[in-house]
Amino acid sequence: MKKLLETVELEYTFQFKLRKVNAIVPAGFKPFFNNLPIDPYMKGKYRSRRLSRFTFEGEELIKLPHGYLYQSNQYNPLVGNLKREFAELEDGLVQLDIFQQLIMAFADFCHLHPEAEIGVHQIRTSCSPNNFGNPAPEGIHQDGTDFIGIFSVDRDNIQGGQTHLYTAKKEKPVFNKILQPGELLLVNDHDFFHFTTPIKPVTAAQGTRDVFVLTSPSLIYD
Ligand SMILES: [Fe+2]
């Protein structure tokens, strides 16, 4: 008699998900993107950013001390194996309810360990008629972390900036979408490569794309 194959329920971990958190109205973040220092590690001055790291103590969001960002050049061929330092997020931003809700949503959706460290990158990519902006100058890549969240804050006078996820660098993307303000894309960094296409202005003026990129672990060190 033929033996039936046993089926085993495998533990499920998520691969990627797109969420909209209605309580988080992204317009509240916008004023804090007007005072971002230029990223000194990028050629061209089209990217500006701040960076901080956080953890939770119970329900309370705790900001951790300043540190430096480090990725190996296996993950970041442009600026890997380099200690990078950025200005901290502004206190007024960190104190916003919507900011705390965003970090909590990321932690919840990714089922992070209660003591996990979360890096928060506040990034503006700018473009003008003569200079396109490149949100992912390193190309199709992984960050070298466990979980990534990309939260779209604003798209002002831009076209392009489509976010792609790939299971392998030479495959077609399994996800391809312009993230609209208020949308949060969650990605398991072990399973996917990510990329965002360049942006250019719609009209003959400057254009900007504002996002928060959250990672856990933070890749930030003392
Ligand atoms: Fe990345």
Coordinates of N, CA and C and ligand atoms in Angstrom, one line a residue:
M1 N 0.8 -1.2 0.0 CA 0.0 0.0 0.0 C 0.9 1.3 0.0
K2 N 0.4 2.2 -0.8 CA 1.2 3.4 -0.9 C 1.1 4.2 0.4
K3 N 2.3 4.6 0.9 CA 2.3 5.4 2.1 C 2.0 6.9 1.8
L4 N 1.1 7.5 2.5 CA 0.8 8.9 2.2 C 1.9 9.7 2.7
L5 N 2.2 10.7 1.9 CA 3.3 11.7 2.4 C 2.8 12.5 3.5
E6 N 3.7 12.6 4.5 CA 3.3 13.5 5.6 C 3.4 14.9 5.3
T7 N 2.5 15.7 5.7 CA 2.6 17.2 5.5 C 3.0 17.8 6.8
V8 N 3.9 18.8 6.7 CA 4.4 19.5 7.9 C 4.0 21.0 7.7
E9 N 3.5 21.5 8.8 CA 3.2 23.0 8.7 C 4.5 23.7 9.0
L10 N 4.9 24.5 8.1 CA 6.2 25.2 8.3 C 5.9 26.5 9.0
E11 N 6.8 26.9 9.8 CA 6.6 28.2 10.5 C 6.7 29.3 9.5
Y12 N 5.7 30.2 9.6 CA 5.6 31.3 8.6 C 6.3 32.5 9.0
T13 N 7.2 33.0 8.2 CA 7.7 34.4 8.5 C 7.4 35.2 7.2
F14 N 7.1 36.5 7.4 CA 6.6 37.2 6.3 C 7.8 37.6 5.3
Q15 N 7.4 37.8 4.1 CA 8.5 38.2 3.1 C 8.4 39.7 2.8
F16 N 7.2 40.1 2.3 CA 7.0 41.6 2.2 C 5.5 41.9 2.4
K17 N 5.2 43.1 2.8 CA 3.8 43.5 2.9 C 3.7 45.0 2.8
L18 N 2.6 45.4 2.2 CA 2.4 46.9 2.1 C 1.2 47.2 3.0
R19 N 1.4 48.3 3.8 CA 0.4 48.7 4.7 C 0.2 50.2 4.6
K20 N -1.0 50.6 5.0 CA -1.3 52.0 5.2 C -1.9 52.1 6.6
V21 N -1.2 53.0 7.3 CA -1.7 53.2 8.7 C -2.5 54.5 8.7
N22 N -3.8 54.4 8.8 CA -4.6 55.6 8.6 C -4.3 56.6 9.7
A23 N -3.9 56.2 10.9 CA -3.7 57.2 12.0 C -2.5 58.1 11.7
I24 N -1.6 57.6 10.8 CA -0.4 58.4 10.5 C -0.6 59.3 9.2
V25 N -0.9 60.5 9.5 CA -1.1 61.5 8.4 C 0.3 62.1 8.0
P26 N 0.8 61.7 6.8 CA 2.2 62.0 6.6 C 2.5 63.5 6.5
A27 N 1.5 64.3 6.2 CA 1.8 65.8 6.1 C 2.4 66.4 7.3
G28 N 2.2 65.7 8.5 CA 2.7 66.2 9.7 C 4.3 66.1 9.8
F29 N 4.8 65.3 8.9 CA 6.3 65.1 8.9 C 7.0 66.1 8.0
K30 N 6.2 66.7 7.1 CA 6.8 67.5 6.0 C 7.7 68.6 6.4
P31 N 7.3 69.4 7.5 CA 8.2 70.5 7.9 C 9.6 70.1 8.2
F32 N 9.7 68.9 8.7 CA 11.0 68.4 9.2 C 11.9 67.9 8.1
F33 N 11.4 67.9 6.8 CA 12.3 67.6 5.7 C 12.9 68.8 5.0
N34 N 12.5 70.0 5.5 CA 13.1 71.2 4.9 C 14.4 71.6 5.5
N35 N 14.9 70.9 6.5 CA 16.1 71.3 7.2 C 17.0 70.0 7.4
L36 N 17.2 69.3 6.3 CA 18.0 68.1 6.3 C 19.4 68.5 5.7
P37 N 20.5 68.1 6.4 CA 21.8 68.3 5.9 C 22.1 67.4 4.7
I38 N 22.9 67.9 3.8 CA 23.3 67.1 2.6 C 24.1 65.9 3.0
D39 N 23.8 64.8 2.4 CA 24.6 63.5 2.6 C 26.0 63.7 2.0
P40 N 27.0 63.8 2.9 CA 28.4 64.1 2.4 C 29.1 63.0 1.7
Y41 N 28.5 61.8 1.8 CA 29.1 60.6 1.3 C 28.7 60.3 -0.1
M42 N 27.8 61.1 -0.7 CA 27.3 60.8 -2.0 C 27.8 61.9 -3.0
K43 N 28.2 61.4 -4.2 CA 28.6 62.4 -5.2 C 27.3 63.1 -5.6
G44 N 27.4 64.4 -5.9 CA 26.3 65.2 -6.3 C 25.6 65.5 -5.0
K45 N 24.8 66.6 -5.0 CA 24.2 67.0 -3.7 C 22.7 66.8 -3.7
Y46 N 22.3 65.7 -4.3 CA 20.8 65.5 -4.5 C 20.2 64.8 -3.3
R47 N 21.0 64.3 -2.4 CA 20.4 63.5 -1.3 C 20.8 64.2 0.1
S48 N 19.8 64.3 0.9 CA 20.0 64.9 2.2 C 19.4 64.0 3.3
R49 N 19.9 64.0 4.5 CA 19.4 63.0 5.4 C 19.8 63.2 6.8
R50 N 19.1 62.6 7.7 CA 19.4 62.4 9.2 C 19.3 61.0 9.5
L51 N 19.8 60.6 10.7 CA 19.8 59.2 11.1 C 19.8 59.2 12.7
S52 N 18.9 58.4 13.2 CA 18.9 58.1 14.7 C 18.5 56.6 14.9
R53 N 18.8 56.2 16.1 CA 18.4 54.8 16.5 C 17.6 54.8 17.8
F54 N 16.7 53.9 17.8 CA 15.7 53.8 18.9 C 15.5 52.4 19.4
T55 N 14.9 52.3 20.6 CA 14.4 51.0 21.0 C 13.1 51.3 21.8
F56 N 12.4 50.3 22.2 CA 11.2 50.5 23.1 C 11.6 49.9 24.5
E57 N 11.1 50.7 25.5 CA 11.0 50.1 26.8 C 9.5 50.1 27.2
G58 N 9.0 48.9 27.1 CA 7.5 48.8 27.2 C 6.9 49.5 26.0
E59 N 6.0 50.4 26.3 CA 5.4 51.2 25.2 C 6.2 52.4 24.8
E60 N 7.2 52.7 25.6 CA 7.9 54.0 25.5 C 9.0 53.9 24.4
L61 N 9.0 54.8 23.5 CA 10.1 54.9 22.5 C 11.3 55.6 23.1
I62 N 12.5 55.0 23.1 CA 13.7 55.6 23.7 C 14.7 55.8 22.6
K63 N 15.2 57.1 22.6 CA 16.2 57.4 21.6 C 17.6 57.0 22.1
L64 N 18.3 56.2 21.3 CA 19.6 55.7 21.8 C 20.7 56.7 21.4
P65 N 21.9 56.6 22.1 CA 23.0 57.6 21.8 C 23.4 57.6 20.3
H66 N 24.0 58.7 20.0 CA 24.5 58.9 18.6 C 25.6 57.8 18.3
G67 N 25.6 57.3 17.1 CA 26.6 56.3 16.7 C 26.9 56.5 15.2
Y68 N 27.6 55.6 14.7 CA 27.9 55.7 13.2 C 27.3 54.5 12.5
L69 N 27.0 54.7 11.3 CA 26.4 53.7 10.4 C 27.5 52.9 9.7
Y70 N 27.4 51.6 9.7 CA 28.4 50.8 9.1 C 27.8 49.6 8.3
Q71 N 28.1 49.6 7.0 CA 27.7 48.4 6.2 C 28.9 47.9 5.6
S72 N 29.0 46.5 5.4 CA 30.2 46.0 4.7 C 30.0 46.3 3.2
N73 N 31.1 46.3 2.5 CA 31.0 46.6 1.1 C 30.4 45.4 0.3
Q74 N 30.2 44.3 1.0 CA 29.4 43.2 0.4 C 28.0 43.7 0.1
Y75 N 27.5 44.5 1.0 CA 26.1 45.1 0.8 C 26.1 46.4 0.2
N76 N 27.1 47.2 0.4 CA 27.1 48.6 -0.2 C 28.4 48.8 -0.9
P77 N 28.5 48.5 -2.2 CA 29.7 48.7 -2.9 C 30.2 50.2 -3.0
L78 N 29.2 51.1 -2.8 CA 29.6 52.5 -3.0 C 30.2 53.1 -1.7
V79 N 29.6 52.8 -0.6 CA 30.1 53.4 0.7 C 30.2 52.4 1.8
G80 N 30.4 51.1 1.4 CA 30.6 50.1 2.4 C 32.0 50.2 3.0
N81 N 32.2 49.4 4.1 CA 33.5 49.4 4.9 C 33.9 50.8 5.3
L82 N 32.9 51.7 5.6 CA 33.2 53.1 5.9 C 32.3 53.4 7.0
K83 N 32.9 54.1 8.1 CA 32.0 54.6 9.1 C 31.4 55.9 8.7
R84 N 30.0 55.9 8.6 CA 29.4 57.1 8.2 C 28.6 57.7 9.3
E85 N 28.7 59.0 9.5 CA 28.0 59.7 10.5 C 27.0 60.8 9.9
F86 N 25.8 60.8 10.5 CA 24.8 61.8 10.1 C 24.3 62.5 11.3
A87 N 23.7 63.7 11.0 CA 23.1 64.4 12.1 C 21.9 63.6 12.6
E88 N 21.6 63.8 13.9 CA 20.4 63.1 14.5 C 19.1 63.7 14.0
L89 N 18.0 63.0 14.1 CA 16.7 63.5 13.8 C 16.4 64.6 14.9
E90 N 15.6 65.6 14.4 CA 15.3 66.7 15.3 C 14.3 66.3 16.4
D91 N 14.5 66.9 17.6 CA 13.7 66.5 18.8 C 12.2 66.7 18.5
G92 N 11.9 67.8 17.8 CA 10.5 68.1 17.5 C 9.8 67.0 16.7
L93 N 10.6 66.3 15.8 CA 10.1 65.2 15.0 C 9.9 64.0 15.9
V94 N 10.9 63.7 16.7 CA 10.8 62.5 17.5 C 9.7 62.5 18.5
Q95 N 9.3 63.7 18.9 CA 8.2 63.9 19.8 C 6.8 63.8 19.2
L96 N 6.7 63.8 17.9 CA 5.4 63.8 17.3 C 4.8 62.4 17.6
D97 N 3.4 62.4 17.8 CA 2.7 61.2 18.0 C 2.8 60.3 16.8
I98 N 2.7 60.9 15.6 CA 2.7 60.1 14.4 C 4.1 59.5 14.2
F99 N 5.1 60.1 14.7 CA 6.5 59.5 14.5 C 6.5 58.2 15.4
Q100 N 6.1 58.4 16.6 CA 6.1 57.2 17.5 C 5.2 56.1 17.0
Q101 N 4.0 56.5 16.4 CA 3.1 55.5 15.8 C 3.8 54.7 14.7
L102 N 4.6 55.5 13.9 CA 5.2 54.9 12.8 C 6.2 53.8 13.2
I103 N 7.0 54.2 14.2 CA 8.0 53.2 14.7 C 7.3 52.0 15.3
M104 N 6.3 52.3 16.0 CA 5.5 51.2 16.7 C 4.9 50.3 15.6
A105 N 4.4 50.9 14.5 CA 3.8 50.1 13.5 C 4.8 49.2 12.8
F106 N 6.0 49.7 12.6 CA 7.1 48.9 12.0 C 7.4 47.7 12.9
A107 N 7.6 48.0 14.2 CA 7.9 47.0 15.2 C 6.9 45.9 15.2
D108 N 5.6 46.3 15.2 CA 4.5 45.4 15.3 C 4.4 44.5 14.0
F109 N 4.4 45.2 12.9 CA 4.3 44.5 11.6 C 5.4 43.5 11.4
C110 N 6.6 43.8 11.9 CA 7.7 42.9 11.7 C 7.9 41.9 12.9
H111 N 7.0 42.0 13.9 CA 7.1 41.2 15.1 C 8.5 41.3 15.7
L112 N 9.0 42.5 15.8 CA 10.4 42.6 16.3 C 10.5 42.2 17.8
H113 N 11.6 41.8 18.2 CA 11.9 41.5 19.6 C 11.7 42.7 20.4
P114 N 11.1 42.6 21.6 CA 10.9 43.9 22.4 C 12.1 44.8 22.6
E115 N 13.3 44.2 22.6 CA 14.5 45.0 22.8 C 15.2 45.3 21.5
A116 N 14.6 45.1 20.4 CA 15.3 45.3 19.2 C 15.7 46.8 19.0
E117 N 16.8 47.0 18.3 CA 17.2 48.4 17.9 C 16.6 48.7 16.5
I118 N 16.2 49.9 16.4 CA 15.6 50.3 15.1 C 16.3 51.6 14.6
G119 N 16.9 51.5 13.4 CA 17.5 52.7 12.8 C 16.5 53.4 12.0
V120 N 16.4 54.7 12.1 CA 15.5 55.5 11.3 C 16.3 56.5 10.5
H121 N 16.2 56.3 9.2 CA 16.8 57.2 8.2 C 15.8 58.1 7.6
Q122 N 16.0 59.4 7.8 CA 15.1 60.4 7.2 C 15.8 61.0 6.0
I123 N 15.2 60.7 4.8 CA 15.9 60.9 3.6 C 15.1 61.7 2.6
R124 N 15.7 62.8 2.0 CA 15.1 63.5 0.9 C 16.0 63.3 -0.3
T125 N 15.4 62.9 -1.4 CA 16.1 62.9 -2.7 C 15.5 64.0 -3.6
S126 N 16.4 64.8 -4.1 CA 15.9 66.0 -4.9 C 16.3 65.8 -6.3
C127 N 15.5 66.4 -7.2 CA 15.9 66.4 -8.6 C 15.5 67.7 -9.3
S128 N 16.2 68.0 -10.4 CA 15.9 69.2 -11.1 C 15.9 68.9 -12.6
P129 N 15.5 69.8 -13.5 CA 15.4 69.4 -14.9 C 16.8 68.9 -15.4
N130 N 17.9 69.4 -14.9 CA 19.2 69.0 -15.4 C 19.8 67.8 -14.6
N131 N 19.3 67.6 -13.4 CA 19.9 66.5 -12.5 C 18.8 65.6 -12.0
F132 N 18.8 64.4 -12.5 CA 17.8 63.4 -11.9 C 18.3 63.0 -10.5
G133 N 17.4 62.6 -9.7 CA 17.8 62.2 -8.3 C 17.7 60.7 -8.3
N134 N 18.7 60.1 -7.6 CA 18.8 58.6 -7.5 C 18.6 58.1 -6.1
P135 N 17.4 57.6 -5.8 CA 17.1 57.2 -4.4 C 18.0 56.0 -4.0
A136 N 18.5 55.2 -5.0 CA 19.2 54.0 -4.6 C 20.5 53.9 -5.5
P137 N 21.5 54.8 -5.2 CA 22.6 54.9 -6.1 C 23.5 53.6 -6.1
E138 N 23.3 52.8 -5.1 CA 24.0 51.5 -5.1 C 23.4 50.4 -6.0
G139 N 22.3 50.8 -6.6 CA 21.7 49.8 -7.5 C 20.8 48.8 -6.7
I140 N 20.5 47.7 -7.4 CA 19.7 46.6 -6.7 C 20.5 46.0 -5.6
H141 N 20.0 46.1 -4.4 CA 20.8 45.7 -3.2 C 20.0 45.2 -2.0
Q142 N 20.7 44.6 -1.1 CA 20.2 44.3 0.2 C 20.9 45.3 1.2
D143 N 20.3 45.5 2.4 CA 20.9 46.4 3.3 C 21.9 45.7 4.3
G144 N 21.7 44.4 4.4 CA 22.5 43.6 5.4 C 21.9 43.7 6.8
T145 N 20.5 43.9 6.9 CA 19.8 43.9 8.1 C 18.8 42.8 8.1
D146 N 17.9 42.7 9.0 CA 16.8 41.7 9.0 C 15.5 42.2 8.3
F147 N 15.1 43.4 8.8 CA 13.8 43.9 8.4 C 14.0 45.4 7.9
I148 N 13.3 45.7 6.9 CA 13.3 47.1 6.3 C 11.9 47.6 6.2
G149 N 11.7 48.9 6.6 CA 10.4 49.5 6.3 C 10.6 50.8 5.5
I150 N 9.9 51.0 4.4 CA 10.0 52.2 3.7 C 8.7 52.9 3.8
F151 N 8.7 54.1 4.4 CA 7.5 54.9 4.6 C 7.5 56.1 3.7
S152 N 6.6 56.2 2.8 CA 6.6 57.4 1.9 C 5.9 58.6 2.6
V153 N 6.6 59.7 2.7 CA 6.1 60.9 3.3 C 5.5 61.8 2.3
D154 N 6.2 62.0 1.2 CA 5.8 63.0 0.2 C 6.5 62.8 -1.1
R155 N 5.7 63.1 -2.2 CA 6.3 63.1 -3.5 C 5.9 64.5 -4.1
D156 N 6.8 65.3 -4.3 CA 6.5 66.7 -4.8 C 7.1 67.0 -6.2
N157 N 6.2 67.1 -7.1 CA 6.6 67.4 -8.5 C 7.6 66.4 -9.1
I158 N 7.4 65.1 -8.8 CA 8.3 64.1 -9.4 C 7.5 63.1 -10.2
Q159 N 8.3 62.5 -11.1 CA 7.8 61.2 -11.7 C 8.9 60.2 -11.5
G160 N 8.6 58.9 -11.6 CA 9.6 57.9 -11.3 C 9.6 57.6 -9.8
G161 N 10.7 57.0 -9.4 CA 10.7 56.7 -8.0 C 9.9 55.4 -7.7
Q162 N 9.9 54.5 -8.6 CA 9.2 53.2 -8.3 C 10.1 52.3 -7.5
T163 N 9.4 51.7 -6.5 CA 10.2 50.8 -5.6 C 10.0 49.3 -6.1
H164 N 11.1 48.7 -6.3 CA 11.1 47.3 -6.8 C 11.7 46.3 -5.7
L165 N 11.1 45.1 -5.7 CA 11.7 44.0 -4.9 C 12.0 42.9 -5.8
Y166 N 13.1 42.2 -5.6 CA 13.6 41.1 -6.4 C 14.0 39.9 -5.5
T167 N 13.7 38.7 -6.0 CA 14.2 37.6 -5.3 C 15.7 37.3 -5.7
A168 N 16.1 37.7 -6.9 CA 17.5 37.6 -7.3 C 17.7 38.8 -8.2
K169 N 19.0 39.2 -8.3 CA 19.3 40.5 -9.0 C 18.9 40.5 -10.5
K170 N 19.0 39.3 -11.1 CA 18.8 39.3 -12.6 C 17.3 38.9 -12.9
E171 N 16.5 38.7 -11.9 CA 15.1 38.3 -12.2 C 14.3 39.6 -12.4
K172 N 13.0 39.4 -12.9 CA 12.1 40.5 -12.9 C 11.6 40.9 -11.5
P173 N 11.3 42.1 -11.2 CA 10.8 42.4 -9.9 C 9.5 41.7 -9.5
V174 N 9.4 41.2 -8.3 CA 8.2 40.6 -7.8 C 7.2 41.7 -7.2
F175 N 7.8 42.9 -7.0 CA 7.0 44.0 -6.5 C 7.5 45.2 -7.3
N176 N 6.5 46.0 -7.8 CA 6.9 47.2 -8.5 C 5.8 48.2 -8.4
K177 N 6.1 49.3 -7.6 CA 5.1 50.2 -7.2 C 5.6 51.6 -6.8
I178 N 5.0 52.6 -7.2 CA 5.3 53.9 -6.6 C 4.6 54.0 -5.2
L179 N 5.4 54.1 -4.2 CA 4.8 54.2 -2.8 C 4.2 55.6 -2.7
Q180 N 2.9 55.6 -2.4 CA 2.2 56.8 -2.2 C 2.3 57.3 -0.7
P181 N 2.3 58.6 -0.5 CA 2.4 59.1 0.8 C 1.5 58.4 1.8
G182 N 2.0 58.0 2.9 CA 1.2 57.2 3.9 C 1.4 55.7 3.8
E183 N 2.0 55.2 2.7 CA 2.2 53.8 2.5 C 3.5 53.3 3.1
L184 N 3.4 52.2 3.8 CA 4.6 51.6 4.4 C 4.9 50.2 3.8
L185 N 6.0 50.1 3.2 CA 6.4 48.8 2.7 C 7.3 48.1 3.6
L186 N 7.0 46.9 4.0 CA 7.8 46.1 4.9 C 8.5 44.9 4.2
V187 N 9.8 44.8 4.4 CA 10.5 43.8 3.6 C 11.4 43.0 4.5
N188 N 11.4 41.7 4.2 CA 12.4 40.8 4.9 C 13.7 40.9 4.0
D189 N 14.7 41.5 4.6 CA 15.9 41.8 3.9 C 16.7 40.6 3.5
H190 N 16.5 39.5 4.2 CA 17.1 38.2 3.9 C 16.6 37.6 2.6
D191 N 15.4 37.9 2.2 CA 14.7 37.2 1.1 C 14.7 38.1 -0.2
F192 N 14.9 39.4 0.0 CA 14.7 40.2 -1.2 C 15.8 41.3 -1.4
F193 N 16.0 41.6 -2.6 CA 16.8 42.7 -3.0 C 15.9 43.9 -3.2
H194 N 16.3 45.1 -3.0 CA 15.4 46.3 -3.2 C 16.1 47.3 -4.1
F195 N 15.3 48.2 -4.7 CA 15.8 49.2 -5.5 C 14.7 50.3 -5.7
T196 N 15.0 51.5 -5.9 CA 14.0 52.5 -6.3 C 14.6 53.3 -7.5
T197 N 13.7 53.4 -8.5 CA 14.2 54.0 -9.8 C 14.4 55.5 -9.6
P198 N 15.3 56.1 -10.5 CA 15.5 57.5 -10.4 C 14.3 58.4 -10.5
I199 N 14.3 59.6 -10.0 CA 13.2 60.5 -10.1 C 13.6 61.7 -11.0
K200 N 12.6 62.3 -11.7 CA 12.8 63.5 -12.4 C 11.6 64.4 -12.2
P201 N 11.8 65.7 -12.4 CA 10.6 66.6 -12.1 C 9.6 66.5 -13.2
V202 N 8.3 66.8 -12.8 CA 7.2 66.8 -13.8 C 7.2 68.1 -14.5
T203 N 7.4 69.2 -13.8 CA 7.5 70.5 -14.4 C 8.9 71.0 -14.3
A204 N 9.2 72.1 -15.0 CA 10.6 72.6 -15.0 C 11.0 73.3 -13.7
A205 N 11.0 72.6 -12.6 CA 11.3 73.1 -11.3 C 11.9 72.0 -10.5
Q206 N 12.3 72.2 -9.3 CA 12.8 71.2 -8.4 C 11.7 70.2 -8.0
G207 N 12.1 68.9 -7.8 CA 11.2 67.9 -7.3 C 11.8 67.2 -6.1
T208 N 11.0 66.7 -5.2 CA 11.6 66.0 -4.0 C 10.8 64.7 -3.7
R209 N 11.5 63.8 -3.2 CA 10.9 62.5 -2.7 C 11.3 62.4 -1.2
D210 N 10.4 62.3 -0.3 CA 10.7 62.3 1.1 C 10.3 60.9 1.7
V211 N 11.2 60.2 2.3 CA 10.9 58.9 2.9 C 11.5 58.8 4.3
F212 N 11.0 57.9 5.1 CA 11.7 57.3 6.2 C 12.0 55.9 5.8
V213 N 13.3 55.5 6.0 CA 13.7 54.1 5.9 C 14.0 53.6 7.3
L214 N 13.3 52.5 7.7 CA 13.6 52.0 9.0 C 14.2 50.6 8.9
T215 N 15.2 50.3 9.7 CA 15.8 49.0 9.7 C 15.9 48.4 11.1
S216 N 15.9 47.1 11.2 CA 16.2 46.5 12.4 C 16.9 45.2 12.1
P217 N 18.1 44.9 12.6 CA 18.9 45.8 13.5 C 19.3 47.1 12.8
S218 N 19.8 48.1 13.6 CA 20.0 49.4 13.0 C 21.2 49.6 12.2
L219 N 22.2 48.7 12.4 CA 23.5 48.9 11.7 C 24.3 50.1 12.2
I220 N 23.8 50.6 13.4 CA 24.5 51.8 14.0 C 25.3 51.3 15.2
Y221 N 26.5 51.8 15.3 CA 27.4 51.3 16.4 C 28.0 52.5 17.2
D222 N 28.4 52.2 18.4 CA 28.9 53.2 19.3 C 30.3 53.6 18.8
Ligands
FE1 FE 18.6 50.0 0.9

